[in-house]
Each structure stands twice: as C-alpha cells, then as structure tokens.
PDB file of C-alpha atoms in Angstrom:
ATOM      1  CA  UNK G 137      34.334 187.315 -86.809  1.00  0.00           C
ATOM      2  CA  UNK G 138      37.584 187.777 -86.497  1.00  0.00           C
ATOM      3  CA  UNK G 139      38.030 185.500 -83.854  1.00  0.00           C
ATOM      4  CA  UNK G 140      36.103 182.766 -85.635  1.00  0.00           C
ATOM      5  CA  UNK G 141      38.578 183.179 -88.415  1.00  0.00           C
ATOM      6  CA  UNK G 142      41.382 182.699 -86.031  1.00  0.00           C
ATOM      7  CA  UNK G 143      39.682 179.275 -84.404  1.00  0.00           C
ATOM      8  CA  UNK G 144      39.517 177.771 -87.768  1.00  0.00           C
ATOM      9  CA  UNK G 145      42.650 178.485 -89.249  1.00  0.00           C
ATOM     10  CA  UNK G 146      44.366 176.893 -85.928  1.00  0.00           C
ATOM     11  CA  UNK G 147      42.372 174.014 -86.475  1.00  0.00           C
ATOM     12  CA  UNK G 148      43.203 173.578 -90.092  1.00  0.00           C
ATOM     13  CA  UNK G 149      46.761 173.976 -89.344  1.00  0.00           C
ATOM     14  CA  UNK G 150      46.903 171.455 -86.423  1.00  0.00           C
ATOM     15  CA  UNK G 151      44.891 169.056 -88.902  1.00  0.00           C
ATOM     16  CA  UNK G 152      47.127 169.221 -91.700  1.00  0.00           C
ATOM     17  CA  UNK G 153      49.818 169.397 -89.389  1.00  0.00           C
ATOM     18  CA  UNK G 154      49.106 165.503 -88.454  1.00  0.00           C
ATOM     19  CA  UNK G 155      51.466 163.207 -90.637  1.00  0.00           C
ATOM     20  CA  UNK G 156      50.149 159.774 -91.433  1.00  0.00           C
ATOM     21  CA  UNK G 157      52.246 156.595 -90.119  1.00  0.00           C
ATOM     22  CA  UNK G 158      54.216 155.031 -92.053  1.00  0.00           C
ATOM     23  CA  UNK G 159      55.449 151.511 -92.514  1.00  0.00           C
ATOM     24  CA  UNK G 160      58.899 151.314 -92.113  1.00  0.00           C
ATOM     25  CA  UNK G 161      60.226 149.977 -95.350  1.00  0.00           C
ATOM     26  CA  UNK G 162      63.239 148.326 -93.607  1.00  0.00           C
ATOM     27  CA  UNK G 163      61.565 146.502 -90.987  1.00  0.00           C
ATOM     28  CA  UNK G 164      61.175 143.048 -92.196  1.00  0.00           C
ATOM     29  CA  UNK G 165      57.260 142.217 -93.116  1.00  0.00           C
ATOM     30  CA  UNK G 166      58.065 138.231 -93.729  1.00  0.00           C
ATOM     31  CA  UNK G 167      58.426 135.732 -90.943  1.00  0.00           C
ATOM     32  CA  UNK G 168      58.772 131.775 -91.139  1.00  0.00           C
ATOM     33  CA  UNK G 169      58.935 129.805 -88.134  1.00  0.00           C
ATOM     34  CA  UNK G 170      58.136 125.813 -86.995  1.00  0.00           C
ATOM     35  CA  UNK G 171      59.066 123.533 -84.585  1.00  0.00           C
ATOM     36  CA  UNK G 172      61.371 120.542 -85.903  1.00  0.00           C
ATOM     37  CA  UNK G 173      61.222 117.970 -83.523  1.00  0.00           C
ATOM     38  CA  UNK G 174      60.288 120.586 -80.432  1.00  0.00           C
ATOM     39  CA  UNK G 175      62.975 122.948 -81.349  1.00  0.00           C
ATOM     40  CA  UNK G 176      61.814 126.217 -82.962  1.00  0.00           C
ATOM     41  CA  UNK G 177      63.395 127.317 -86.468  1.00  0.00           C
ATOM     42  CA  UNK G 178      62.713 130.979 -86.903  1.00  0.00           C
ATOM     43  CA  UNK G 179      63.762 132.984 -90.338  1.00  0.00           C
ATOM     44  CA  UNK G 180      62.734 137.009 -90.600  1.00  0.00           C
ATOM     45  CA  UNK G 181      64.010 136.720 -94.161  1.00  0.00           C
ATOM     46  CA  UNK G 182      62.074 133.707 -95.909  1.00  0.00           C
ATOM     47  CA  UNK G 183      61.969 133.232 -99.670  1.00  0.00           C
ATOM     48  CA  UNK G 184      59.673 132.461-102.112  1.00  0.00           C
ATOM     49  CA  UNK G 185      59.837 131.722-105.371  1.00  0.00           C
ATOM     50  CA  UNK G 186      57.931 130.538-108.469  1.00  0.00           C
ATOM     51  CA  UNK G 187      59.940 127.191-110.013  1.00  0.00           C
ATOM     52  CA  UNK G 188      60.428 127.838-113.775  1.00  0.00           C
ATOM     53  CA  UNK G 189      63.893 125.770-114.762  1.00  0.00           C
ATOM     54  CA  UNK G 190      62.012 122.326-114.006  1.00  0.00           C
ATOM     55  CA  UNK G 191      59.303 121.374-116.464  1.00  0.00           C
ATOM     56  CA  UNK G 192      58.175 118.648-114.246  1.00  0.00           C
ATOM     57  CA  UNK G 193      57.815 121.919-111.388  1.00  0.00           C
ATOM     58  CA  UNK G 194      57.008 124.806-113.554  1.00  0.00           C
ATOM     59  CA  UNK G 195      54.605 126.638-112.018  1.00  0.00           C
ATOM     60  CA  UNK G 196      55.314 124.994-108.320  1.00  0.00           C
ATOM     61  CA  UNK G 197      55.320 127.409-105.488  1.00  0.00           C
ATOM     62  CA  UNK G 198      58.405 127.122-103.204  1.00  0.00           C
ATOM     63  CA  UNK G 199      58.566 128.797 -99.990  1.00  0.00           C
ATOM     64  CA  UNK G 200      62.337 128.319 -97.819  1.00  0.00           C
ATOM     65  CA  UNK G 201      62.969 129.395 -93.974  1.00  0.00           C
ATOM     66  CA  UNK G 202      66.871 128.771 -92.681  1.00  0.00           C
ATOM     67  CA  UNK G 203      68.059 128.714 -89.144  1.00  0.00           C
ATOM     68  CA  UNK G 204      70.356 127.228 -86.727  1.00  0.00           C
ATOM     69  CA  UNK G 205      68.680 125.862 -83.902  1.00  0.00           C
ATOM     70  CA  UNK G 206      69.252 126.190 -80.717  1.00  0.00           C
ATOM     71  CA  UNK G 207      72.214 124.421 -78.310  1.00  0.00           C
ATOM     72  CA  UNK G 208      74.734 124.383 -81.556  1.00  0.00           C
ATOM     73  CA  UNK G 209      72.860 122.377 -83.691  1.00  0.00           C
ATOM     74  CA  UNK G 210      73.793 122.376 -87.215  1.00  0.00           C
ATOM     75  CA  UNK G 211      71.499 124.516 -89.972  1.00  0.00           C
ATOM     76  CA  UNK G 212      68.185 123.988 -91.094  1.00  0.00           C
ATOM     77  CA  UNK G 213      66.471 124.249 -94.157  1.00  0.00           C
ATOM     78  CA  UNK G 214      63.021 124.048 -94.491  1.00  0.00           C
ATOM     79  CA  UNK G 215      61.519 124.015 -97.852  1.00  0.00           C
ATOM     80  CA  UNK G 216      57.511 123.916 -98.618  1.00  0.00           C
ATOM     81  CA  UNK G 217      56.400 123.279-102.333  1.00  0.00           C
ATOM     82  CA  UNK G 218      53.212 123.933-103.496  1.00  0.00           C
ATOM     83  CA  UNK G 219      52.745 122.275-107.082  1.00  0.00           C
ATOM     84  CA  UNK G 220      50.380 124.023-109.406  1.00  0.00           C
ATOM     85  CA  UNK G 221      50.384 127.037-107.322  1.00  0.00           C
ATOM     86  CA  UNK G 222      47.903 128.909-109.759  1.00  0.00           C
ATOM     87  CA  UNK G 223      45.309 126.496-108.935  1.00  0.00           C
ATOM     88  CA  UNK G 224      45.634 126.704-104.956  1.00  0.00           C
ATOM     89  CA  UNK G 225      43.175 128.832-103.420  1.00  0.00           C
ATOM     90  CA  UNK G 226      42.841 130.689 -99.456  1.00  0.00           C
ATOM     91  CA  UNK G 227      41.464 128.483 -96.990  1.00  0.00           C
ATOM     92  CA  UNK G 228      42.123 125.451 -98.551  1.00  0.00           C
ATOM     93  CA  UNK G 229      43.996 122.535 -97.423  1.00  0.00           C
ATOM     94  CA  UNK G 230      46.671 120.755 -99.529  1.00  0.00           C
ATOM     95  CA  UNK G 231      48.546 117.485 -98.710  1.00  0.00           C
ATOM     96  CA  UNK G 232      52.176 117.770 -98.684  1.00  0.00           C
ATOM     97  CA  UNK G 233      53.391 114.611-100.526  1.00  0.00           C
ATOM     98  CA  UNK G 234      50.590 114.511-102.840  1.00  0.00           C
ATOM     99  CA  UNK G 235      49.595 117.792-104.188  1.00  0.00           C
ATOM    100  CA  UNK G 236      53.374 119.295-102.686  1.00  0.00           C
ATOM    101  CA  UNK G 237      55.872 118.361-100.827  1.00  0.00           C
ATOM    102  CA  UNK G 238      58.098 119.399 -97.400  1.00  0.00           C
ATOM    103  CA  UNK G 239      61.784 119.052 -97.293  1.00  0.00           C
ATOM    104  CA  UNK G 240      63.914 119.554 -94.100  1.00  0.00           C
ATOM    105  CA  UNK G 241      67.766 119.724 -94.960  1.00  0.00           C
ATOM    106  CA  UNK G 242      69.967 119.179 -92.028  1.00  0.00           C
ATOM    107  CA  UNK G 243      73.886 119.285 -92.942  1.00  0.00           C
ATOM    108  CA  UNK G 244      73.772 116.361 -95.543  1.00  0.00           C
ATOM    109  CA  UNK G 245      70.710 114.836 -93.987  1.00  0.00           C
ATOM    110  CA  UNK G 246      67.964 115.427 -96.032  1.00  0.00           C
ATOM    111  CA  UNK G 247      64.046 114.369 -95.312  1.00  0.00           C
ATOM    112  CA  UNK G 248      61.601 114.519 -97.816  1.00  0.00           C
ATOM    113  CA  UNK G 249      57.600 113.765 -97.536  1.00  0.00           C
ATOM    114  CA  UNK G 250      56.537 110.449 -99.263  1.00  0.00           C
ATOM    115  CA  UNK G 251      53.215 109.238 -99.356  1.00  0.00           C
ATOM    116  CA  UNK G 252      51.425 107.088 -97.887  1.00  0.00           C
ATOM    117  CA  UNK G 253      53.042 107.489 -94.276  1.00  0.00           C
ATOM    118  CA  UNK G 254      54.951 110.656 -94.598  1.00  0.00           C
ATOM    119  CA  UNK G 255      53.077 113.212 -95.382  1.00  0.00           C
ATOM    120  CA  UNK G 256      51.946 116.943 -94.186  1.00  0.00           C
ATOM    121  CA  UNK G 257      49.361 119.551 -94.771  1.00  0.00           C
ATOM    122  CA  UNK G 258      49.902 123.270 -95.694  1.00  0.00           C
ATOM    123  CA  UNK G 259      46.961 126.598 -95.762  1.00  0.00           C
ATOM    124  CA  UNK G 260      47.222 129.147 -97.434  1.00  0.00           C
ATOM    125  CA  UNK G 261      45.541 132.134 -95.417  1.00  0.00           C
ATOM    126  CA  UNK G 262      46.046 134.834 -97.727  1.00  0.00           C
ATOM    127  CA  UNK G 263      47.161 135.025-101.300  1.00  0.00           C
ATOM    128  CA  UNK G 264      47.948 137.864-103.607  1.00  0.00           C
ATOM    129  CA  UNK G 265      49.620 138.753-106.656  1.00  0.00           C
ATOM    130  CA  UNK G 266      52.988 138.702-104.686  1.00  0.00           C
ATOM    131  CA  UNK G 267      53.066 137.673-100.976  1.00  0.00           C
ATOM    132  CA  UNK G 268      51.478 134.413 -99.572  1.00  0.00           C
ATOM    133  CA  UNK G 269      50.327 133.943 -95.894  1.00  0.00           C
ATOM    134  CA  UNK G 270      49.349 130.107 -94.075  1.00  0.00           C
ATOM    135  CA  UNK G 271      50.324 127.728 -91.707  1.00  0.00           C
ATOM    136  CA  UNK G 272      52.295 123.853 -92.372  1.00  0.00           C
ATOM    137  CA  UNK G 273      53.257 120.862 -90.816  1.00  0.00           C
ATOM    138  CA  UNK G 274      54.362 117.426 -91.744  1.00  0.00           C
ATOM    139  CA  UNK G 275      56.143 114.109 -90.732  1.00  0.00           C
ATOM    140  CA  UNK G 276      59.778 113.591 -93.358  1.00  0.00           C
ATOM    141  CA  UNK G 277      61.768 110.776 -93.332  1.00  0.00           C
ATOM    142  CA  UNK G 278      65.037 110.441 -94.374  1.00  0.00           C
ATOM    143  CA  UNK G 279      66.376 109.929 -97.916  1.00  0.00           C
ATOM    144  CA  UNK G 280      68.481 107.786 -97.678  1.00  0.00           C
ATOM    145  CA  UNK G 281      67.217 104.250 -97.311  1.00  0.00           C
ATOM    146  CA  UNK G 282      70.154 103.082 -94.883  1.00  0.00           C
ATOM    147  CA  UNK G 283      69.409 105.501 -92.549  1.00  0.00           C
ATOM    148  CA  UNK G 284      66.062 104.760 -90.789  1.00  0.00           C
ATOM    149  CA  UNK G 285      65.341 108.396 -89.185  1.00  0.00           C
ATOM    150  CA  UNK G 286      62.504 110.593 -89.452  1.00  0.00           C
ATOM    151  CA  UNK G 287      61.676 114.369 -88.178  1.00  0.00           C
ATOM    152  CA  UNK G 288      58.198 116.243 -87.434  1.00  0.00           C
ATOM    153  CA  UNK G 289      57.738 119.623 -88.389  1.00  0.00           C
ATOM    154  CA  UNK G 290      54.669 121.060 -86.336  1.00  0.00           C
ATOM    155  CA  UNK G 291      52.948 124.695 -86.017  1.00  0.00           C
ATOM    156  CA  UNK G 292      54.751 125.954 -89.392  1.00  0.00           C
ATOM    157  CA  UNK G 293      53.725 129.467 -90.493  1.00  0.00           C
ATOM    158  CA  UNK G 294      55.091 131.709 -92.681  1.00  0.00           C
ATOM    159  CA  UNK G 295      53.216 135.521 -93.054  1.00  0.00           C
ATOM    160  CA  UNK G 296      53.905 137.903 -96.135  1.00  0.00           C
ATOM    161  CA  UNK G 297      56.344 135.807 -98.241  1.00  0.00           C
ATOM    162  CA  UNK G 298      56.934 137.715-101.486  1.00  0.00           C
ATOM    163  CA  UNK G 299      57.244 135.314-104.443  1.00  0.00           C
TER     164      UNK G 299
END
C-alpha cells in the first residue's frame, strides 16, 4: 500500500510539475508584408487604427506597414483603408477604391487607388474586437497628374493587427 502511495504521489508531482507554454509577450504577434512592384516591403510592427477626426472617415479602418526596400531605395508606406469597417465581415471581399482605398507613399510620391482603372481588393480572414487578419493587393497611380507613373502592390497580408 505503501508503495502504491509512493507511485501516485510521484506522479502527481511530475504532473503538476509540468508548466504550461507561454506566449512570449515581447515577441511581436503582427506582421505586414507585400510586394511593390516585385520588391518585398516587410513591417513586424504594423498599425491599425480606427479614423475618428474625419467625419467623412469616421468609422474607416486604417491599417499602415513601413519599410525601406531593398538596394537603398527610399521608404515605403503602405496604407489600407477599410471604410465602414463595422459593416465588413470575414471572408468577404472589398474593392479598394470603392468601398476603401490603398495608398503607397514613396518620399513625396504618393499613389492612391481611383476607380475605374486603379483599383485593388482586400479580405479580411479573421476579425475580432481588436486585431484583424487578411490578405490585399491593388494597382495606384500617382497623384499628381503631371507625373504619369503607377505601382502594383501584389500578395499583401497583414496577420494580428491590433486596432
């Protein structure tokens, strides 16, 4: 009996002994990344926020990755917004120049979707009360009218963006 005793206080102890993993809290959860014009743009530290100082975006979503690319080129912005964000749901498709919009700012180059002929689609894969998850892509073309210049963002994702 006393034996018995023995066996299942050694098992007790080596089960209680087992800690439970952990997420490290400073390992960053969020990643954005795309390709603008074949060059990836990757950003561990995206942000999102809800726009409330506009009244024509109240309510918008706007998700932001920066990064200098590759070979010295200068810094990219890449900006996604989502309007009426409370009405979006998982799994559905939205058109970026319609129902939001994509914004690459290079230096003082800016390009901006426009619809008809530039425009873009975002996902969302995963919503919750305070991260987002999905995938984006879209054609821009440059703001201003002089300048005749276009880029293509292509396999945009961003995972666990708080907002």
């Amino acid at each position: 009996m006393k034996k018995l005793f023995y066996l299942f206080l050694s098992f007790g102890l080596l089960f209680f002994s087992c800690s439970e993993e952990e997420d490290n809290p400073f390992s960053p959860t969020s990643t954005f990344s795309c390709m603008i014009d074949g060059v990836q743009l990757s950003d561990s530290s995206p942000i999102g926020v809800i726009l409330t100082t506009n009244p024509a975006l109240n309510g918008a979503l706007e998700i932001s990755g920066v990064s200098n690319l590759k070979d010295g080129m200068v810094m990219n912005n890449v900006y996604i917004t989502i309007y009426n964000f409370d009405s979006v749901t998982e799994n559905t498709t939205l058109s970026l120049g319609s129902s939001g919009s994509g914004v690459v700012s290079r230096n003082t180059d800016v390009f901006s979707t426009s619809s008809p002929n530039f425009t873009g689609t975002a996902r969302f894969s995963k919503i919750t009360a305070n991260k987002v998850s999905g995938t984006f892509s879209f054609e821009a073309l440059n703001t201003d009218p002089t300048i005749f210049t276009k880029v293509v963002v292509t396999q945009g994702s961003f995972t666990d963006v708080s907002y």
